[in-house]
CSV table of C-alpha atoms in Angstrom, one decimal:
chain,number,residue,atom,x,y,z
A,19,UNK,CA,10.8,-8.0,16.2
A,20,UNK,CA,8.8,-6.9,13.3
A,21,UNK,CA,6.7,-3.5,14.3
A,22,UNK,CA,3.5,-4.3,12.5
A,23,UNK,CA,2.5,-8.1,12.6
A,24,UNK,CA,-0.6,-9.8,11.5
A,25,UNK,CA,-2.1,-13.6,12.1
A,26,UNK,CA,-2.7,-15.4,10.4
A,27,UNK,CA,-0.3,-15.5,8.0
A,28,UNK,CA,-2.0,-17.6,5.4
A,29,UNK,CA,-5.3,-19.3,5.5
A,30,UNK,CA,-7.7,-21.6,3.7
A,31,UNK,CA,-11.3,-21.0,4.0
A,32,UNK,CA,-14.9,-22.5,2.5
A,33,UNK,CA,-17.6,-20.2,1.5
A,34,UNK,CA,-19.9,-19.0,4.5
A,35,UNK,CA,-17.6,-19.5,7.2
A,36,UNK,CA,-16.6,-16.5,9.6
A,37,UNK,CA,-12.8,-15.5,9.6
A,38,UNK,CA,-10.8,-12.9,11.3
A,39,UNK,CA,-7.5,-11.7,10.6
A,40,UNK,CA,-5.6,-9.5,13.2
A,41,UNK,CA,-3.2,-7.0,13.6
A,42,UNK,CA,-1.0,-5.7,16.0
A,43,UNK,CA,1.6,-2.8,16.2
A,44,UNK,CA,4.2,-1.7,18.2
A,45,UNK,CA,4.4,1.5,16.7
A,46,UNK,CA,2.6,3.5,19.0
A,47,UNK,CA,1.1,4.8,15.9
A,48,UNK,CA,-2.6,6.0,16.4
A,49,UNK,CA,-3.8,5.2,12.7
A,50,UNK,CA,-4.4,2.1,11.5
A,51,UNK,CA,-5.7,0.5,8.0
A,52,UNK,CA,-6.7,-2.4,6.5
A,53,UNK,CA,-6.6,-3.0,2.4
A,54,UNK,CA,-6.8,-6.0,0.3
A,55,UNK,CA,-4.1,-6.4,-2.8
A,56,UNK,CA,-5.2,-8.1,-5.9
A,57,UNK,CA,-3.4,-8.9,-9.0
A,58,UNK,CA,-3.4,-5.7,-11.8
A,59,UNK,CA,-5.9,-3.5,-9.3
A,60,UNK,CA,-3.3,-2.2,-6.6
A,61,UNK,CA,-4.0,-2.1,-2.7
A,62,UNK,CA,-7.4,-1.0,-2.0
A,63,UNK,CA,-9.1,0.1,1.2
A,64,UNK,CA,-11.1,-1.4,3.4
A,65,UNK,CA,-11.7,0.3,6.8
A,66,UNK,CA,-9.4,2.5,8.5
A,67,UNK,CA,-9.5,3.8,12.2
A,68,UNK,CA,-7.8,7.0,13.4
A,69,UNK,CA,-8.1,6.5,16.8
A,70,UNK,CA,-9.9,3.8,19.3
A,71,UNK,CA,-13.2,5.3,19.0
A,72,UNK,CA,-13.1,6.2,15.2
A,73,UNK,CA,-13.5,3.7,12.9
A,74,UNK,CA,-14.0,4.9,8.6
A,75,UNK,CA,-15.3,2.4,5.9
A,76,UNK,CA,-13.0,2.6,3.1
A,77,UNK,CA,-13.4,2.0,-0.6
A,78,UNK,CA,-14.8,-1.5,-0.5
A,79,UNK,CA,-16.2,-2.2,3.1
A,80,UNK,CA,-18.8,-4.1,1.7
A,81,UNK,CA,-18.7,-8.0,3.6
A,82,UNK,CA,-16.2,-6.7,6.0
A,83,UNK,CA,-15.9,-5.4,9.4
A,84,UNK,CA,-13.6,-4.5,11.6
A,85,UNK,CA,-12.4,-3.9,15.4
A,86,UNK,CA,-10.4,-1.4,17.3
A,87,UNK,CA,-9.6,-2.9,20.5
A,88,UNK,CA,-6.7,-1.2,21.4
A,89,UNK,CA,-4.7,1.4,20.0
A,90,UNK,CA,-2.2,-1.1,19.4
A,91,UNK,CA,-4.6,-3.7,17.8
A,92,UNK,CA,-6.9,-3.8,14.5
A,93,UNK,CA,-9.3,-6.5,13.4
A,94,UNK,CA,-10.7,-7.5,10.3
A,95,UNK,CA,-13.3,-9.6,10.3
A,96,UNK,CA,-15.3,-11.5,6.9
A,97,UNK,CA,-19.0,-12.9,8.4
A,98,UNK,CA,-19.7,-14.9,5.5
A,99,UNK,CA,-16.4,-15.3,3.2
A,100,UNK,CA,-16.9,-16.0,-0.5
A,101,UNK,CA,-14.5,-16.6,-2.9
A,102,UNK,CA,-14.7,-13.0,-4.5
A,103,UNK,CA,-12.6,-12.3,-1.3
A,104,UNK,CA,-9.4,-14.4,-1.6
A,105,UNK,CA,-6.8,-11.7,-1.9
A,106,UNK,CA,-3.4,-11.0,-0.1
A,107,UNK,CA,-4.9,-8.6,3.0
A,108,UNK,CA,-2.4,-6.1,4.6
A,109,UNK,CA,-2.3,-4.0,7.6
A,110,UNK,CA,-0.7,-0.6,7.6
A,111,UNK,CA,-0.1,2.2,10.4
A,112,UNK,CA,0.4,5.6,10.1
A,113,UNK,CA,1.1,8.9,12.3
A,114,UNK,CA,-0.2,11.6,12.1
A,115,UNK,CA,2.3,13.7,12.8
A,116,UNK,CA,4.6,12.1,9.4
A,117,UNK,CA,3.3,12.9,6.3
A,118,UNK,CA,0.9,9.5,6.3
A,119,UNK,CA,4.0,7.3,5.6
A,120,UNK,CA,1.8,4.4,6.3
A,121,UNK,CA,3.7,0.8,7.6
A,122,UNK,CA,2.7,-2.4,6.7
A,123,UNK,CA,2.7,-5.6,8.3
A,124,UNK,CA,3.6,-8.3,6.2
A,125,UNK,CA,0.1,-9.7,5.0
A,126,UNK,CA,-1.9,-12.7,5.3
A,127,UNK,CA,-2.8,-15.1,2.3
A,128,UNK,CA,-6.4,-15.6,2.2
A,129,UNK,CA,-8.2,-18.7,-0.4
A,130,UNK,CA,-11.8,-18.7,0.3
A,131,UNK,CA,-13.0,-22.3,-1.7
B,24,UNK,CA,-10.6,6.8,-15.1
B,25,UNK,CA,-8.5,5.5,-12.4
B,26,UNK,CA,-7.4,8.0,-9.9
B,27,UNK,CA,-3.8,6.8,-10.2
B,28,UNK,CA,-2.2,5.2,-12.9
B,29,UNK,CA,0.8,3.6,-14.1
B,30,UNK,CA,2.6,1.7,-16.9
B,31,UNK,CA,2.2,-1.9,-15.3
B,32,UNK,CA,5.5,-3.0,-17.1
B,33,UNK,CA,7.7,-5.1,-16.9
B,34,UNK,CA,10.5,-3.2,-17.6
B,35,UNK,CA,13.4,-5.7,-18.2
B,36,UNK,CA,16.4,-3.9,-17.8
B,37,UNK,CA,20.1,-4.8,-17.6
B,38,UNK,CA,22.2,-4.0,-14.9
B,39,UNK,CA,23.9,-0.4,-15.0
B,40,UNK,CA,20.5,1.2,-17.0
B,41,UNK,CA,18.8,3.7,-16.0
B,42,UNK,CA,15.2,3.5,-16.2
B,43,UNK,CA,12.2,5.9,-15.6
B,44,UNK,CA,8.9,5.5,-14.3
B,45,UNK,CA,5.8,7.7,-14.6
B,46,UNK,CA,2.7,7.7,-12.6
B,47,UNK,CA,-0.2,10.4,-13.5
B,48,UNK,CA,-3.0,11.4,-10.9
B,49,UNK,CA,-6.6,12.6,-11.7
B,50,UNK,CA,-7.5,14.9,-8.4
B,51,UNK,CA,-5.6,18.1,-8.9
B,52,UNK,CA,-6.3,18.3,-5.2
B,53,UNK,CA,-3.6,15.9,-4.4
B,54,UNK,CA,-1.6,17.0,-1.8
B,55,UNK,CA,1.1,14.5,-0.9
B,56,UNK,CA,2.8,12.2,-3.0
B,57,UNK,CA,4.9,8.8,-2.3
B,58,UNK,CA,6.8,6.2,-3.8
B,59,UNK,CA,6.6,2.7,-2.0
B,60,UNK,CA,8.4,-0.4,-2.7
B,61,UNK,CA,7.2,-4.2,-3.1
B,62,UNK,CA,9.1,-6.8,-3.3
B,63,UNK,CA,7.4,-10.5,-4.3
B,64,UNK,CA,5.1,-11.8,-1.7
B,65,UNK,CA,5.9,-9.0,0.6
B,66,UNK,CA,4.5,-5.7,2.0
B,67,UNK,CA,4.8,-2.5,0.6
B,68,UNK,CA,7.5,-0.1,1.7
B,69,UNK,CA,7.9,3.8,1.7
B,70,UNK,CA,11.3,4.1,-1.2
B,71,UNK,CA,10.7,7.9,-0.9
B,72,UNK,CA,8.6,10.9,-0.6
B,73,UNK,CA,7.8,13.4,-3.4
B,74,UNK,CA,8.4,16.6,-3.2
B,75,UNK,CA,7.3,19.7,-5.2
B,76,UNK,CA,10.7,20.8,-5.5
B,77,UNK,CA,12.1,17.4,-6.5
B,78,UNK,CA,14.4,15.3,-4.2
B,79,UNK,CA,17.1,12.6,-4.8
B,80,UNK,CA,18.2,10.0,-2.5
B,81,UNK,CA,21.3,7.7,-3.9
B,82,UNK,CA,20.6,6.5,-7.3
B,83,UNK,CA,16.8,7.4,-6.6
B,84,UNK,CA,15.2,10.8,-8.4
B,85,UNK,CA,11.9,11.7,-7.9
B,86,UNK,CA,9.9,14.5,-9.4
B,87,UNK,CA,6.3,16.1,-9.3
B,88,UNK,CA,4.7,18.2,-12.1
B,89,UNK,CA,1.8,19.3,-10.9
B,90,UNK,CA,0.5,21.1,-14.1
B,91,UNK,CA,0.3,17.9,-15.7
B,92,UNK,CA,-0.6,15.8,-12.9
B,93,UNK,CA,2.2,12.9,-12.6
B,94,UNK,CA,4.8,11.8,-11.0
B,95,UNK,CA,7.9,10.3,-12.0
B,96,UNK,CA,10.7,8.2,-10.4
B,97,UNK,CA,14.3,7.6,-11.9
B,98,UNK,CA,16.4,4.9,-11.2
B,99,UNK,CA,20.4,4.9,-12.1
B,100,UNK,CA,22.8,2.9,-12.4
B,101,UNK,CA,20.4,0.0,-12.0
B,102,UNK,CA,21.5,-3.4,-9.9
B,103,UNK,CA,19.7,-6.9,-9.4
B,104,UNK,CA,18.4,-5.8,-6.6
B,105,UNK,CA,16.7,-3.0,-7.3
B,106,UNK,CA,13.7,-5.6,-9.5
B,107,UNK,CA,10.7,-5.1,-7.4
B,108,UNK,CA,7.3,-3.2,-8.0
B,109,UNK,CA,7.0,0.1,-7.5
B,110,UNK,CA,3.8,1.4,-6.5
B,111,UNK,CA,2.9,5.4,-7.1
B,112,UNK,CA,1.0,6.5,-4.0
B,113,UNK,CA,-1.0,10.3,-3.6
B,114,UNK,CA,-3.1,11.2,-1.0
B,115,UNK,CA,-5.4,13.5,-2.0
B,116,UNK,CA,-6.4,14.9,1.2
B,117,UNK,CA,-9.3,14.5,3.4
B,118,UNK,CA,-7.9,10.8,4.9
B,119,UNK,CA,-7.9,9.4,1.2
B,120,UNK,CA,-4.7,7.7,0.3
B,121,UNK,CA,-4.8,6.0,-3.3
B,122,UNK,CA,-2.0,3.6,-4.3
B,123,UNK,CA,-1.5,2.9,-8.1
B,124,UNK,CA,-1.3,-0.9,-9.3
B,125,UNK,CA,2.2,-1.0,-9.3
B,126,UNK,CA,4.8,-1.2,-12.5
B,127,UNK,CA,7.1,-4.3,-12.2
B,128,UNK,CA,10.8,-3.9,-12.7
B,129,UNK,CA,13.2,-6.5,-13.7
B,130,UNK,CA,17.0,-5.6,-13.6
B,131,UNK,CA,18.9,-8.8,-15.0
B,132,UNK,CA,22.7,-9.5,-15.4
């Protein structure tokens, strides 16, 4: 069973509509990250959370949130998608004790029309 | 500026080459450095850490110059399945991990 696995895997949105993607690990790693993947710009950060009770904005939190339900569990949520926001989104872990090796899960396709 | 950049490629490259890739970082205040692995459609994977000292692991060679701020990572002895993209991470400290766009490799027969 894959250690890092997020739902859905690909999804098809219309502007305005509320979507969340989620993430789940079995790492029992106590950092976890969400980034967004576009074509030519690299992975880019969205939130990150070091711990259940700490949660970070990241580079481009802007029309995104997120939730930290469980140390094992990370959510991304998009309140009012737009099409500026169809990218491949990934989930990582990390712990602390390694050197931030961060491990992904293996993404979710998102098209917002 | 971006804080990390590479060469986006491709690099078409038959099988046997050995190829190079560099990967230069702004923030001299970088304190760990990474190569990942991504295959077409998938997630990124850790290929190898960097170290100050240089490190080698099979036909992979990595190596840090810090005066001039990059990175490098050297293939050998190439094979099919070594075409991927190879994404330059650095983490310049303070929770801030930035990954480079990525230089595509294509090893062919």
């Amino acid at each position: 069973d894959a250690d890092v696995t997020q739902t859905p895997r690909n999804r098809i949105t219309k502007t305005g509509k509320r979507i969340m993607l989620e993430c789940s690990q079995t790492k029992g790693h106590d950092r976890m990250y969400w980034y967004r993947q576009d074509p030519g710009l690299g992975l880019r950060l969205i939130y990150y959370s070091f711990d259940v009770k700490d949660i970070n904005k990241g580079e481009i939190s802007d029309g995104y949130s997120v939730s930290r339900q469980a140390q094992a569990k990370f959510s991304l949520s998009l309140e009012s998608a737009i099409p500026n926001q169809t990218a491949l989104y990934f989930c990582a872990t990390s712990d602390r004790r390694a050197q931030e090796t961060q491990y992904f899960g293996p993404g979710t396709r998102l098209l917002v029309l | 500026r971006k804080e990390v950049e590479q060469d986006p490629g491709p690099f078409n490259v038959p099988e046997g080459a050995t190829v190079a890739f560099n990967c230069t970082y702004s923030n001299s205040a970088s304190q760990s450095f990474f190569w990942y692995r991504q295959d077409c459609r998938k997630e990124p994977k850790l290929l190898m850490s960097v170290y100050s000292s240089g490190n080698e692991d099979g036909r992979f060679t990595a190596q840090l110059n810090r005066a001039s701020q990059y990175i490098s990572l050297l293939i050998r002895d190439s094979k099919l399945s070594d075409s991927a993209t190879y994404l330059c991470v650095v983490d310049t400290g303070g929770f801030k991990t930035i990954f480079g766009a990525g230089t595509r490799l294509f090893v062919k027969a």
